[in-house]
Amino acid sequence: MTADLPQTSGRTPLLNAEGLTLRFGAIPALVDVAIDISAGEVLAIVGESGSGKTTLLRVLSGMMAPDAGTVRWLGDDLHAMGEAARRRLMRTDWGFVHQNPRDGLRLNVSAGGNVGERLMAVGARHYGRIREEAIAWLQRVEVDAARIDDLPRTFSGGMQQRLQIARTLVTRPRLVFMDEPTGGLDVSVQARLLDLIRGLSRELGLAVLIVTHDIAAARLLADRMLVMRRGEVVEHGLTDRVLDDPQHPYTQLLVSSVLAA
Amino acid sequence: MTPALRTEGLGKAFTLHLQGGVRIPVLGDVDLAVHPGECVALWGPSGAGKSTLMRCLYGNYGAGAGRILLRHRGTDLDLASASPQQVIEARRETLGYVSQFLRVIPRVATRDIVAEPLVTRGVPRDEAQARATELLHRLNLPERLHGLPPATFSGGEQQRVNLARGFAPGYPVLLLDEPTASLDAANRAVVIGLIREAKAQGAAIIGIFHDTEVREAVADRLYDVLPHQDAA
C-alpha cells in the first residue's frame, strides 16, 4: 500500500539557502541563515516581531537581496538569474499569500476574475474553461460559487483570504510563500483556513513556507519549524520536537509563554 | 527475528534554561527491544520516565544519548539521528502513537481526523472514511458524532477518537500511552481486542498500562523503567 510513495530521505530541496546575512544600518536583520524546503512540506518560520522572519521571506522570494549568502531555486542562484526569470517564477512556480488579502487581490475585479486572470497570465485563453476552473477553485476553498461575479470587497475577511488562496493556487505553483495568512482573522475562521492550507499541501504536494507568530497554528500546520531571534535561527527541526523539547533558552521562553488553548 | 524497534544506551536529560540551567537526567542506558507480534508494557513508579521514554521512541523528544533503531522500509532507521523528513516518513508508514490527549485542528470532523493518517498514506478518501466509520462504531462512538469536531466531546469520547486514529492505519510499530485511562469496562474490552488483533497481524506494541486488567490481557512481558540513579 505504501510501496509507491515517494522516498523522502535524501531528496533534493526545491529551495535552499545558506549563509544569508543582511544588515539594516546597525541592525542585523539576518545572521548567517540557512534554510531548505522540499515538495509536500510545510515549513513554519516563527519568532517575535522584529526577529527577521518577514525579511527572510523577502530575501528567499527574491524581493530583497542579501549582503551575503545564496538562495537557490532547483539549484540555480536566485539573485544571479535576473529580474525577468524571477518574474516568470513568481507567475508560475511560486505563489504568494499576503497577510492582508487586499494586497493579494484586485478589489475592483470580480471573484471569478481574480482567479481567472492568473490563469490568463500563464496563457489560458478559453473563456468557458477559465470560468469552469475558477468555479472549481472557489468551491475548493469553500466560497459559494454563486458569488463568482461579486466583487471581493463585499466578502468577509475570511472569504477574502480564501479567495486569495484560490487565486494563488489556480496556476499550480510548487512553492507558496505565506506571511501571517491567518493574522487578521477571527479564531473560528483561522481554524478552517489552517485545515484548508494543510489539505491542499498534502493533496497537491505543495511546499508551503509560512511566516507566523502564532505558535499554536504552526504546531497544527507545519512539518518543520525554524525559530528566529534577532535575525538568527536559534533552533530548527521537527515541529513537535521543537515545541515539546525545546533546546535553546529563547525557544524555551517562547514555548512557555504561549497560553494553552 | 529482528526487533521492530530497539534502543541501545538510550539516555535523556532536560536542561531548563529558564530555571538557571538546571539539568534533570530522566533516562539512562535504556536497552529495550520489541519484536513483531509482541506487546511490551513499560513498568515503573510514576515519575520514573515512562512517558518520556515513549516520547523519545516517537521522536517527539530528542534522544540525548544512544540509538533508537526502527525497522523501516526493510532497514534500521536511527530515530535519534534521523532528519525531520525521515521521522515524518517513519511516522506516516511505520510508527504510530496514541497519546492521552487529542490535539487536532479545531472544526475538523471526527471522521476526517480518524481517516487522515490513511489519506496521508495514499488510501482513497472514501475507503479511508469507511475504515474510520467502522472503527468509530467499534469503539461505541454513535454515528451522530462522526460528523462533528471532537472539541466538545467528553474525555472518554476524545480518547476513543484518538484510539481509532491510532489503530486505523495498522502501523507495524504502535506506542500506546495509557490508552484506556478514561474508558469504561465495555470500551476497555474493545481496546484489548484491537491490541490483540494488531499483535496477531504482526504489530510490535509498546504501552504504558496503569490498568492491571488491560495489562495482563495484552502484555507479553514487562520492561522496568527505574528512576534515574544520579537524579539531581
Tab-separated table of C-alpha atoms in Angstrom, chain A residues 1-11 36-38 41 187-189 191-192 194-195 198 202-203 219-221 223-224 236-238 240-242 244-249 252-253 256, chain B residues 12-18 55-56 58-63 73 79-80 82-89 91-93 103-108 116 118 120-123 125 127 165 169:
chain	number	residue	atom	x	y	z
A	1	MET	CA	0.000	0.000	0.000
A	2	THR	CA	2.870	2.341	0.755
A	3	ALA	CA	5.418	0.991	-1.702
A	4	ASP	CA	4.896	3.650	-4.358
A	5	LEU	CA	5.117	6.640	-2.044
A	6	PRO	CA	7.985	8.993	-2.840
A	7	GLN	CA	11.222	8.403	-0.988
A	8	THR	CA	11.616	11.444	1.204
A	9	SER	CA	15.056	10.698	2.551
A	10	GLY	CA	17.863	12.233	0.558
A	11	ARG	CA	15.658	14.133	-1.909
A	36	ASP	CA	15.705	24.463	2.761
A	37	ILE	CA	12.258	23.280	1.745
A	38	SER	CA	11.097	20.294	-0.315
A	41	GLU	CA	6.417	20.132	3.101
A	187	VAL	CA	-10.128	32.479	15.613
A	188	SER	CA	-13.031	30.402	14.251
A	189	VAL	CA	-12.121	31.324	10.677
A	191	ALA	CA	-9.064	27.022	12.035
A	192	ARG	CA	-10.850	26.437	8.740
A	194	LEU	CA	-5.406	26.075	8.561
A	195	ASP	CA	-7.238	22.904	7.608
A	198	ARG	CA	-2.779	21.705	5.143
A	202	ARG	CA	-0.878	17.241	1.140
A	203	GLU	CA	-3.168	16.809	-1.850
A	219	ARG	CA	2.053	23.276	15.574
A	220	LEU	CA	-1.043	22.111	13.739
A	221	LEU	CA	0.143	23.092	10.291
A	223	ASP	CA	6.069	19.624	9.473
A	224	ARG	CA	9.204	21.540	10.393
A	236	HIS	CA	15.100	24.281	13.864
A	237	GLY	CA	13.708	20.805	13.396
A	238	LEU	CA	10.605	18.662	13.609
A	240	ASP	CA	6.518	18.869	17.673
A	241	ARG	CA	10.055	18.273	18.914
A	242	VAL	CA	10.986	21.958	18.784
A	244	ASP	CA	7.811	19.897	23.234
A	245	ASP	CA	11.548	19.509	23.780
A	246	PRO	CA	12.993	22.962	23.054
A	247	GLN	CA	16.747	23.191	23.485
A	248	HIS	CA	17.566	26.877	23.120
A	249	PRO	CA	16.822	29.247	26.042
A	252	GLN	CA	12.017	27.533	25.946
A	253	LEU	CA	10.894	31.059	26.792
A	256	SER	CA	6.444	28.612	27.974
B	12	LYS	CA	17.624	11.644	28.036
B	13	ALA	CA	18.075	14.705	30.218
B	14	PHE	CA	16.355	18.075	30.225
B	15	THR	CA	18.165	21.359	30.677
B	16	LEU	CA	15.835	24.055	31.994
B	17	HIS	CA	17.326	27.345	30.877
B	18	LEU	CA	14.570	29.373	32.499
B	55	ARG	CA	8.063	10.339	23.538
B	56	CYS	CA	11.720	9.615	22.739
B	58	TYR	CA	8.264	8.559	18.760
B	59	GLY	CA	10.902	11.212	18.083
B	60	ASN	CA	8.820	13.795	19.912
B	61	TYR	CA	11.686	14.273	22.388
B	62	GLY	CA	15.200	14.263	21.033
B	63	ALA	CA	17.385	11.458	22.393
B	73	ARG	CA	11.390	0.108	4.758
B	79	LEU	CA	15.415	7.914	15.087
B	80	ALA	CA	17.981	9.505	17.406
B	82	ALA	CA	17.285	10.845	11.646
B	83	SER	CA	16.376	14.033	9.790
B	84	PRO	CA	12.944	15.583	10.434
B	85	GLN	CA	11.844	14.377	6.992
B	86	GLN	CA	12.860	10.810	7.832
B	87	VAL	CA	10.982	10.941	11.141
B	88	ILE	CA	7.880	12.223	9.345
B	89	GLU	CA	8.155	9.437	6.778
B	91	ARG	CA	5.521	8.189	11.346
B	92	ARG	CA	3.485	8.078	8.166
B	93	GLU	CA	4.332	4.496	7.301
B	103	ARG	CA	-4.503	17.569	19.564
B	104	VAL	CA	-6.170	18.405	16.255
B	105	ILE	CA	-7.173	21.318	14.074
B	106	PRO	CA	-10.394	22.740	15.503
B	107	ARG	CA	-13.598	22.367	13.497
B	108	VAL	CA	-12.451	19.271	11.606
B	116	GLU	CA	-6.402	11.491	7.905
B	118	LEU	CA	-4.861	6.764	5.965
B	120	THR	CA	-1.760	10.664	4.048
B	121	ARG	CA	-0.613	7.144	3.167
B	122	GLY	CA	-2.400	7.331	-0.149
B	123	VAL	CA	-5.625	5.453	0.666
B	125	ARG	CA	-10.716	9.212	0.755
B	127	GLU	CA	-12.091	3.970	1.628
B	165	ARG	CA	-6.962	7.352	14.630
B	169	PRO	CA	-3.603	2.585	9.553
